[in-house]
């Protein structure tokens, strides 16, 4: 029989009395602040527990199993379908398990299972190192990396999933196990489906500074802007001229005073910064460029700056799908739907991964925007047989 909610925390605290775990009940003054995720969802959880190490994660899991308590596991809380929080479940918040231990040869690092992307970048950056990360500092590194992991360095070093060389998990019955063999293979792409990940061993690289650039094209004719860029990009690919140190992230977005625009977030992580500026100028020339702002920065600072663009909380969800190329048909679909769109964001690594953002700061229009995003996704699927679906 399930534990009554009123007794849950008393029993949980007694079970974890010998630990340093932190507890947050729904009536706690700081509960909403701790619970908050990127996408707001009207659910009522049983409460939050923050374990401080793998043994405490195992103890919480054993408690849930013995007492038939449903639970969810979170770190950054950026799940695209807002599944981080679930009604009537205990939230196991991993964010205090956030250590970083760099190997003596500075070729790998062990990171805690609850660490955020910005924390990884900051600690590694202090040693002149980095690893592929996403674009927002508050995203949980473990979820990001184990379920793919697109970001500014993936053109050179691979996806986040390609960096994982080891892991430690808490299995379904509360046993702590070092992952190897098939278990490690399953984590690389399967995320936390095989257990609660409490530690990852990842590859790191000697990168100090990068170039980060925002390019905006004249977009009064959105289809023409998309077509011009795509032809330029595909031409570079066909001649194998595109350098691996250049990562391009196309986006259709709303800009204050300009309406809907098409642009590129470009990053260069090679040592030769002049070569990087040359290539950024080359990409800016893929259409009529109305803005090109390039600065030398660190990965950690780039993530911090991107975080300022995120509205907390937001409402809605994100749809994603992969296409091998931006064909004439897919460009027409994007142009047709995005003249009024709040955002369409794409990342590439040998394909185009489109994220269709139905995420808004106003809950009164969320259903309308989700319907819009679902229609964009459906039309793209109809237009291009090469589409691969991810988050439904």
PDB file of C-alpha atoms in Angstrom, residues 7 37 119 133 252 263 338 361 368 377:
ATOM      1  CA  UNK A   7       3.492  10.554   6.540  1.00  0.00           C
ATOM      2  CA  UNK A  37      11.903  23.915 -14.242  1.00  0.00           C
ATOM      3  CA  UNK A 119      29.285  24.156 -13.979  1.00  0.00           C
ATOM      4  CA  UNK A 133      28.354  21.027 -24.076  1.00  0.00           C
ATOM      5  CA  UNK A 252      14.478  31.450 -37.052  1.00  0.00           C
ATOM      6  CA  UNK A 263      20.250  33.948 -38.487  1.00  0.00           C
ATOM      7  CA  UNK A 338       7.509  30.854 -39.267  1.00  0.00           C
ATOM      8  CA  UNK A 361       6.160  33.339 -21.236  1.00  0.00           C
ATOM      9  CA  UNK A 368      -2.372  27.816 -29.463  1.00  0.00           C
ATOM     10  CA  UNK A 377       6.278  19.195 -37.402  1.00  0.00           C
TER      11      UNK A 377
END
